[in-house]
mmCIF file of C-alpha atoms and ligand atoms in Angstrom:
data_model
loop_
_atom_site.group_PDB
_atom_site.id
_atom_site.type_symbol
_atom_site.label_atom_id
_atom_site.label_comp_id
_atom_site.label_asym_id
_atom_site.label_seq_id
_atom_site.Cartn_x
_atom_site.Cartn_y
_atom_site.Cartn_z
ATOM 1 C CA MET A 8 18.476 11.144 -19.160
ATOM 2 C CA LYS A 9 15.563 9.014 -18.037
ATOM 3 C CA LYS A 10 14.317 6.314 -20.517
ATOM 4 C CA VAL A 11 10.503 5.791 -20.621
ATOM 5 C CA THR A 12 8.952 2.971 -22.851
ATOM 6 C CA ALA A 13 5.301 2.902 -23.688
ATOM 7 C CA PHE A 14 3.902 -0.557 -24.571
ATOM 8 C CA ILE A 15 0.867 -0.082 -26.750
ATOM 9 C CA GLY A 16 -1.728 -2.867 -27.179
ATOM 10 C CA THR A 17 -3.179 -1.715 -30.523
ATOM 11 C CA GLU A 18 -1.777 -1.534 -34.038
ATOM 12 C CA THR A 19 -4.006 1.530 -35.019
ATOM 13 C CA ARG A 20 -2.294 4.749 -34.859
ATOM 14 C CA ARG A 21 -5.474 6.490 -33.598
ATOM 15 C CA GLY A 22 -6.809 7.295 -30.109
ATOM 16 C CA THR A 23 -4.451 5.256 -27.963
ATOM 17 C CA TYR A 24 -1.373 6.419 -29.894
ATOM 18 C CA ARG A 25 -2.650 10.023 -29.722
ATOM 19 C CA ALA A 26 -3.118 9.685 -25.854
ATOM 20 C CA VAL A 27 0.453 8.438 -25.452
ATOM 21 C CA GLN A 28 1.755 11.179 -27.651
ATOM 22 C CA GLU A 29 -0.035 13.827 -25.366
ATOM 23 C CA PHE A 30 1.393 11.980 -22.384
ATOM 24 C CA GLU A 31 4.999 12.282 -23.883
ATOM 25 C CA LYS A 32 4.446 15.985 -24.537
ATOM 26 C CA GLY A 33 3.441 16.323 -20.884
ATOM 27 C CA LEU A 34 6.744 14.672 -19.740
ATOM 28 C CA LEU A 35 8.740 16.770 -22.006
ATOM 29 C CA GLN A 36 7.367 19.828 -20.370
ATOM 30 C CA HIS A 37 9.117 18.831 -17.244
ATOM 31 C CA GLY A 38 12.506 17.867 -18.688
ATOM 32 C CA GLU A 39 14.377 15.696 -21.159
ATOM 33 C CA VAL A 40 13.096 12.132 -21.473
ATOM 34 C CA ASP A 41 13.997 9.429 -23.807
ATOM 35 C CA PHE A 42 10.507 8.196 -24.967
ATOM 36 C CA GLU A 43 10.089 5.000 -26.970
ATOM 37 C CA TYR A 44 6.878 3.718 -28.570
ATOM 38 C CA VAL A 45 6.663 0.030 -28.677
ATOM 39 C CA PHE A 46 3.625 -1.293 -30.591
ATOM 40 C CA LEU A 47 3.005 -4.796 -29.539
ATOM 41 C CA SER A 48 1.722 -5.587 -33.008
ATOM 42 C CA ASP A 49 5.256 -5.054 -34.445
ATOM 43 C CA TYR A 50 6.566 -8.005 -32.316
ATOM 44 C CA HIS A 51 6.024 -11.684 -32.628
ATOM 45 C CA LEU A 52 4.405 -13.051 -29.396
ATOM 46 C CA GLU A 53 2.796 -16.328 -29.252
ATOM 47 C CA PHE A 54 -0.049 -17.269 -26.896
ATOM 48 C CA CYS A 55 0.731 -18.797 -23.594
ATOM 49 C CA ARG A 56 0.216 -22.575 -23.711
ATOM 50 C CA GLY A 57 -0.290 -22.975 -19.999
ATOM 51 C CA CYS A 58 2.488 -25.487 -19.361
ATOM 52 C CA LYS A 59 3.656 -23.504 -16.341
ATOM 53 C CA MET A 60 7.354 -24.244 -17.218
ATOM 54 C CA CYS A 61 8.151 -20.541 -16.548
ATOM 55 C CA PHE A 62 6.651 -20.796 -12.987
ATOM 56 C CA ASP A 63 8.013 -24.197 -12.109
ATOM 57 C CA LYS A 64 11.489 -24.500 -13.916
ATOM 58 C CA GLY A 65 12.240 -20.994 -15.010
ATOM 59 C CA GLU A 66 11.286 -18.688 -17.827
ATOM 60 C CA GLN A 67 14.216 -19.908 -20.099
ATOM 61 C CA TYR A 68 12.267 -23.223 -20.239
ATOM 62 C CA CYS A 69 9.263 -21.611 -22.053
ATOM 63 C CA PRO A 70 8.778 -23.743 -25.290
ATOM 64 C CA LEU A 71 7.664 -20.685 -27.185
ATOM 65 C CA LYS A 72 10.434 -18.985 -29.292
ATOM 66 C CA ASP A 73 9.444 -15.483 -29.990
ATOM 67 C CA ASP A 74 10.120 -11.921 -28.919
ATOM 68 C CA ARG A 75 9.145 -12.158 -25.316
ATOM 69 C CA ASP A 76 12.682 -11.512 -24.168
ATOM 70 C CA VAL A 77 13.128 -8.601 -26.486
ATOM 71 C CA LEU A 78 10.006 -6.919 -24.871
ATOM 72 C CA LEU A 79 11.325 -7.911 -21.418
ATOM 73 C CA GLN A 80 14.639 -6.474 -22.028
ATOM 74 C CA LYS A 81 12.996 -3.156 -23.155
ATOM 75 C CA MET A 82 11.179 -3.070 -19.841
ATOM 76 C CA GLU A 83 14.388 -3.739 -17.901
ATOM 77 C CA LEU A 84 16.383 -1.095 -19.668
ATOM 78 C CA SER A 85 13.615 1.594 -18.998
ATOM 79 C CA ASP A 86 13.503 3.875 -16.019
ATOM 80 C CA GLY A 87 9.778 3.950 -16.295
ATOM 81 C CA VAL A 88 7.022 2.039 -18.288
ATOM 82 C CA VAL A 89 3.634 3.062 -19.728
ATOM 83 C CA LEU A 90 1.125 0.320 -20.413
ATOM 84 C CA ALA A 91 -1.434 1.692 -22.989
ATOM 85 C CA THR A 92 -4.351 -0.103 -24.403
ATOM 86 C CA PRO A 93 -7.798 0.511 -25.809
ATOM 87 C CA ASN A 94 -10.847 -0.875 -23.916
ATOM 88 C CA TYR A 95 -11.918 -3.911 -25.858
ATOM 89 C CA ALA A 96 -15.017 -5.695 -24.517
ATOM 90 C CA PHE A 97 -14.441 -4.121 -20.971
ATOM 91 C CA HIS A 98 -10.763 -5.189 -20.797
ATOM 92 C CA VAL A 99 -7.332 -4.737 -22.202
ATOM 93 C CA SER A 100 -6.760 -5.715 -25.775
ATOM 94 C CA ALA A 101 -5.836 -9.251 -26.479
ATOM 95 C CA ARG A 102 -2.339 -8.148 -27.377
ATOM 96 C CA MET A 103 -1.847 -6.397 -24.092
ATOM 97 C CA LYS A 104 -3.305 -9.324 -22.140
ATOM 98 C CA ASN A 105 -1.067 -11.764 -24.063
ATOM 99 C CA LEU A 106 1.995 -9.735 -23.008
ATOM 100 C CA LEU A 107 0.759 -9.798 -19.386
ATOM 101 C CA ASP A 108 0.242 -13.623 -19.627
ATOM 102 C CA ARG A 109 3.599 -14.251 -21.161
ATOM 103 C CA ILE A 110 5.439 -12.455 -18.339
ATOM 104 C CA ALA A 111 3.267 -13.613 -15.523
ATOM 105 C CA PHE A 112 6.036 -15.511 -14.033
ATOM 106 C CA ILE A 113 7.372 -12.084 -12.807
ATOM 107 C CA ASN A 114 4.353 -11.924 -10.532
ATOM 108 C CA HIS A 115 5.919 -14.801 -8.644
ATOM 109 C CA ARG A 116 9.492 -13.387 -8.938
ATOM 110 C CA PRO A 117 9.039 -9.681 -9.118
ATOM 111 C CA ARG A 118 11.963 -7.624 -10.450
ATOM 112 C CA PHE A 119 10.876 -4.082 -11.482
ATOM 113 C CA PHE A 120 11.746 -2.435 -8.145
ATOM 114 C CA GLY A 121 12.324 1.316 -8.195
ATOM 115 C CA LYS A 122 10.657 1.844 -11.559
ATOM 116 C CA PRO A 123 7.361 3.663 -11.897
ATOM 117 C CA CYS A 124 4.577 2.333 -14.215
ATOM 118 C CA THR A 125 1.384 3.898 -15.321
ATOM 119 C CA ALA A 126 -1.618 2.988 -17.465
ATOM 120 C CA ILE A 127 -3.352 4.857 -20.274
ATOM 121 C CA VAL A 128 -6.734 3.433 -21.472
ATOM 122 C CA THR A 129 -8.785 4.666 -24.268
ATOM 123 C CA GLN A 130 -12.486 3.834 -24.817
ATOM 124 C CA GLY A 131 -15.616 4.509 -26.685
ATOM 125 C CA ILE A 132 -18.003 4.934 -23.887
ATOM 126 C CA PHE A 133 -17.290 3.227 -20.571
ATOM 127 C CA GLY A 134 -15.516 0.642 -18.453
ATOM 128 C CA GLY A 135 -11.961 1.898 -18.865
ATOM 129 C CA GLY A 136 -11.497 3.036 -15.281
ATOM 130 C CA ALA A 137 -11.502 -0.423 -14.051
ATOM 131 C CA ILE A 138 -8.978 -1.320 -16.766
ATOM 132 C CA VAL A 139 -6.559 1.402 -15.511
ATOM 133 C CA LYS A 140 -6.921 -0.063 -11.951
ATOM 134 C CA TYR A 141 -6.284 -3.613 -13.313
ATOM 135 C CA LEU A 142 -3.122 -2.615 -15.249
ATOM 136 C CA CYS A 143 -1.686 -0.812 -12.228
ATOM 137 C CA SER A 144 -2.434 -3.810 -10.026
ATOM 138 C CA ALA A 145 -0.716 -6.132 -12.537
ATOM 139 C CA ALA A 146 2.241 -3.831 -12.601
ATOM 140 C CA ARG A 147 2.633 -3.762 -8.774
ATOM 141 C CA TYR A 148 2.651 -7.511 -8.722
ATOM 142 C CA MET A 149 5.727 -7.245 -11.130
ATOM 143 C CA GLY A 150 7.462 -4.955 -8.614
ATOM 144 C CA PHE A 151 6.712 -1.696 -10.208
ATOM 145 C CA ARG A 152 5.422 1.292 -8.161
ATOM 146 C CA THR A 153 2.445 2.863 -9.930
ATOM 147 C CA ALA A 154 1.493 6.364 -10.725
ATOM 148 C CA SER A 155 -2.266 6.912 -11.256
ATOM 149 C CA GLY A 156 -2.935 6.640 -14.888
ATOM 150 C CA CYS A 157 -5.873 7.903 -16.968
ATOM 151 C CA CYS A 158 -8.794 6.751 -19.006
ATOM 152 C CA VAL A 159 -9.829 8.921 -22.016
ATOM 153 C CA ASN A 160 -12.811 8.724 -24.425
ATOM 154 C CA THR A 161 -11.559 8.614 -28.036
ATOM 155 C CA LEU A 162 -14.457 7.339 -30.071
ATOM 156 C CA GLU A 163 -14.296 9.042 -33.481
ATOM 157 C CA PRO A 164 -15.266 11.678 -34.398
ATOM 158 C CA MET A 165 -14.020 13.279 -31.160
ATOM 159 C CA THR A 166 -15.767 16.442 -30.002
ATOM 160 C CA GLU A 167 -13.775 19.575 -29.030
ATOM 161 C CA GLN A 168 -14.591 18.955 -25.397
ATOM 162 C CA GLN A 169 -13.290 15.333 -25.675
ATOM 163 C CA GLU A 170 -10.040 16.689 -27.356
ATOM 164 C CA LYS A 171 -9.516 19.039 -24.456
ATOM 165 C CA SER A 172 -10.349 16.395 -21.904
ATOM 166 C CA LEU A 173 -7.771 14.024 -23.591
ATOM 167 C CA VAL A 174 -5.045 16.540 -23.330
ATOM 168 C CA ARG A 175 -5.984 17.596 -19.761
ATOM 169 C CA LYS A 176 -6.067 13.971 -18.382
ATOM 170 C CA THR A 177 -2.836 12.741 -20.134
ATOM 171 C CA ARG A 178 -1.019 15.863 -19.031
ATOM 172 C CA LYS A 179 -2.136 15.276 -15.478
ATOM 173 C CA ALA A 180 -1.016 11.575 -15.717
ATOM 174 C CA ALA A 181 2.381 12.742 -17.185
ATOM 175 C CA ASP A 182 2.862 15.236 -14.149
ATOM 176 C CA THR A 183 2.317 12.415 -11.636
ATOM 177 C CA PHE A 184 4.553 10.062 -13.556
ATOM 178 C CA TYR A 185 7.343 12.456 -13.890
ATOM 179 C CA LYS A 186 7.397 13.038 -10.144
ATOM 180 C CA GLU A 187 7.611 9.244 -9.634
ATOM 181 C CA LEU A 188 10.212 8.931 -12.151
ATOM 182 C CA ASN A 189 12.451 11.224 -10.151
ATOM 183 C CA ARG A 190 11.526 10.054 -6.678
ATOM 184 C CA ALA A 191 13.654 7.713 -4.577
ATOM 185 C CA THR A 192 12.078 4.270 -3.937
ATOM 186 C CA PRO A 193 9.793 4.633 -0.874
ATOM 187 C CA PRO A 194 9.533 1.865 1.789
ATOM 188 C CA PRO A 195 6.805 -0.575 1.126
ATOM 189 C CA SER A 196 3.198 -0.004 2.180
ATOM 190 C CA PHE A 197 1.786 -2.300 4.937
ATOM 191 C CA GLY A 198 -0.163 -4.127 2.135
ATOM 192 C CA SER A 199 2.872 -4.785 0.038
ATOM 193 C CA LEU A 200 4.876 -5.770 3.122
ATOM 194 C CA MET A 201 2.161 -8.305 4.145
ATOM 195 C CA MET A 202 2.078 -9.670 0.493
ATOM 196 C CA PHE A 203 5.776 -10.196 0.581
ATOM 197 C CA ARG A 204 5.891 -11.940 3.934
ATOM 198 C CA LEU A 205 2.927 -14.199 3.046
ATOM 199 C CA SER A 206 4.401 -15.127 -0.308
ATOM 200 C CA ARG A 207 7.870 -15.915 0.965
ATOM 201 C CA THR A 208 6.583 -18.134 3.746
ATOM 202 C CA SER A 209 4.338 -19.902 1.358
ATOM 203 C CA ILE A 210 7.210 -20.358 -1.169
ATOM 204 C CA LYS A 211 9.678 -21.580 1.646
ATOM 205 C CA ASN A 212 7.350 -24.434 1.984
ATOM 206 C CA ILE A 213 7.162 -25.620 -1.606
ATOM 207 C CA ASP A 214 9.529 -28.212 -3.263
ATOM 208 C CA HIS A 215 12.967 -26.918 -3.318
ATOM 209 C CA ASP A 216 13.235 -27.875 -7.009
ATOM 210 C CA PHE A 217 10.773 -25.149 -7.905
ATOM 211 C CA ARG A 218 12.205 -21.985 -9.460
ATOM 212 C CA ASP A 219 10.226 -19.727 -7.200
ATOM 213 C CA TYR A 220 11.979 -21.446 -4.177
ATOM 214 C CA GLN A 221 15.463 -21.150 -5.657
ATOM 215 C CA HIS A 222 14.971 -17.564 -6.631
ATOM 216 C CA PHE A 223 13.812 -16.500 -3.226
ATOM 217 C CA ARG A 224 16.739 -18.407 -1.655
ATOM 218 C CA ASP A 225 19.289 -16.959 -4.184
ATOM 219 C CA LYS A 226 18.050 -13.355 -3.659
ATOM 220 C CA GLY A 227 18.164 -13.831 0.253
ATOM 221 C CA TRP A 228 14.420 -13.045 0.291
ATOM 222 C CA PHE A 229 13.733 -15.651 2.967
ATOM 223 C CA GLU A 230 15.698 -13.559 5.503
ATOM 224 C CA SER A 231 15.377 -9.971 4.163
ATOM 225 C CA ASP A 232 12.954 -7.330 5.340
ATOM 226 C CA TYR A 233 11.583 -6.880 1.882
ATOM 227 C CA TYR A 234 12.375 -7.525 -1.868
ATOM 228 C CA HIS A 235 14.670 -4.584 -2.059
ATOM 229 C CA ASP A 236 16.823 -2.703 0.409
ATOM 230 C CA THR A 237 14.695 -0.571 2.500
ATOM 231 C CA ARG A 238 14.436 0.968 5.885
ATOM 232 C CA LEU A 239 11.433 -0.292 7.750
ATOM 233 C CA GLY A 240 10.472 1.809 10.809
ATOM 234 C CA PRO A 241 9.928 0.125 14.093
ATOM 235 C CA VAL A 242 6.214 -0.157 13.503
ATOM 236 C CA LYS A 243 6.578 -1.799 10.089
ATOM 237 C CA LYS A 244 9.357 -4.069 11.524
ATOM 238 C CA MET A 245 6.877 -5.296 14.147
ATOM 239 C CA ALA A 246 4.140 -5.698 11.572
ATOM 240 C CA GLY A 247 6.506 -7.688 9.455
ATOM 241 C CA GLY A 248 7.091 -10.149 12.352
ATOM 242 C CA LEU A 249 3.373 -10.414 12.765
ATOM 243 C CA PHE A 250 2.923 -11.127 9.102
ATOM 244 C CA ASP A 251 5.541 -13.746 9.150
ATOM 245 C CA LEU A 252 3.876 -15.416 12.189
ATOM 246 C CA MET A 253 0.486 -15.178 10.513
ATOM 247 C CA ALA A 254 1.832 -16.841 7.192
ATOM 248 C CA GLN A 255 3.456 -19.680 9.262
ATOM 249 C CA LEU A 256 0.119 -20.386 10.818
ATOM 250 C CA MET A 257 -1.600 -20.356 7.415
ATOM 251 C CA VAL A 258 0.885 -22.779 6.012
ATOM 252 C CA ARG A 259 0.565 -25.171 9.019
ATOM 253 C CA LEU A 260 -3.269 -25.034 8.616
ATOM 254 C CA ARG A 261 -2.971 -25.811 4.953
ATOM 255 C CA GLN A 262 -0.543 -28.672 5.625
ATOM 256 C CA ALA A 263 -2.686 -30.162 8.291
ATOM 257 C CA ARG A 264 -5.682 -30.244 5.938
ATOM 258 C CA GLN A 265 -3.622 -31.645 2.931
ATOM 259 C CA PRO A 266 -0.535 -33.264 4.377
ATOM 260 C CA ASP A 267 0.860 -34.141 0.864
ATOM 261 C CA SER A 268 0.050 -30.913 -0.965
ATOM 262 C CA ARG A 269 3.582 -29.438 -1.361
ATOM 263 C CA GLY A 270 3.816 -27.976 -4.694
ATOM 264 C CA GLY A 271 4.010 -24.819 -6.740
ATOM 265 C CA GLY A 272 2.158 -23.105 -9.608
HETATM 266 C C1 FMN W 1434 -13.331 -4.931 -30.575
HETATM 267 C C2 FMN W 1434 -13.669 -3.649 -29.881
HETATM 268 C C3 FMN W 1434 -14.106 -3.754 -28.581
HETATM 269 C C4 FMN W 1434 -14.492 -2.564 -27.957
HETATM 270 N N1 FMN W 1434 -15.032 -2.587 -26.755
HETATM 271 C C5 FMN W 1434 -15.328 -1.353 -26.114
HETATM 272 C C6 FMN W 1434 -15.928 -1.502 -24.762
HETATM 273 O O1 FMN W 1434 -16.165 -2.509 -24.171
HETATM 274 N N2 FMN W 1434 -16.159 -0.368 -24.169
HETATM 275 C C7 FMN W 1434 -15.894 0.904 -24.751
HETATM 276 O O2 FMN W 1434 -16.140 1.938 -24.083
HETATM 277 N N3 FMN W 1434 -15.334 0.999 -25.911
HETATM 278 C C8 FMN W 1434 -15.065 -0.128 -26.614
HETATM 279 N N4 FMN W 1434 -14.480 -0.126 -27.960
HETATM 280 C C9 FMN W 1434 -14.100 1.248 -28.417
HETATM 281 C C10 FMN W 1434 -12.493 1.563 -28.343
HETATM 282 O O3 FMN W 1434 -12.061 1.261 -27.058
HETATM 283 C C11 FMN W 1434 -12.241 2.918 -28.657
HETATM 284 O O4 FMN W 1434 -12.702 3.117 -30.006
HETATM 285 C C12 FMN W 1434 -10.836 3.218 -28.657
HETATM 286 O O5 FMN W 1434 -10.466 4.543 -28.942
HETATM 287 C C13 FMN W 1434 -9.914 2.406 -29.711
HETATM 288 O O6 FMN W 1434 -8.549 2.744 -29.559
HETATM 289 P P1 FMN W 1434 -7.745 3.241 -30.931
HETATM 290 O O7 FMN W 1434 -8.332 4.373 -31.408
HETATM 291 O O8 FMN W 1434 -6.260 3.483 -30.451
HETATM 292 O O9 FMN W 1434 -7.802 2.135 -32.012
HETATM 293 C C14 FMN W 1434 -14.190 -1.244 -28.534
HETATM 294 C C15 FMN W 1434 -13.597 -1.294 -29.843
HETATM 295 C C16 FMN W 1434 -13.205 -2.383 -30.494
HETATM 296 C C17 FMN W 1434 -12.639 -2.414 -31.846
#
């Protein structure tokens, strides 16, 4: 049975919880799913101090001792992930942003390949659509592939029409997510392939003591076609070669401008 975990960025058991519950019901209409609700407020997560130890030396050197790794392990043990948050001042809640900050090293060393992620955002009036896009983009940087999520209006008291809209939108998001949950990992898009090739060339040229360099080297990412095993067709193979050349040129130009600027971060 597939395991899906929803990380919820509010402690209220109101609109966001309700939307996630409807999403879960939508998944269960398709088949059995082991669904877990993780309220971030139930975990101890300190604010990032910006020391960059996780980027430079490795996440195990983070000076904060809290539940970060408990939450990370929950992501790792899931087949799919939901990021759910209310719209607070036109962005994710501080709890959700703090989680994303604390695991930002994964943007440098992505790991969640083959897993779908989606976003559920609740709001009073407007601005939530951009938040859904933001969360999906953050998830892609971590290696997830994303299923289009949804934004629902949950300001109380909800009208009958809003209630219906909540059910319709969350069920639609669940349908899309369920398909992704059961789909084999597709080859990377041109955009993802380009990002991979540019990142790896840039990382190849940083100090070899940096964790990103060692991680890419140990994973064989300096030589591989992509982060994970995949079959690139001839056109993408050729595009990959061009992206590598482009990346080398960019690194040379940067070095010519700042000959002593090797470093990470
Ligand atoms: C601090 C705070 C800031 C908010 N900012 C916005 C906002 O910028 N735009 C909006 O449409 N709704 C905003 N809202 C409304 C919430 O997004 C909305 O009520 C949501 O349903 C709350 O989720 P909950 O019911 O799960 O607690 C805000 C609510 C709070 C408490």
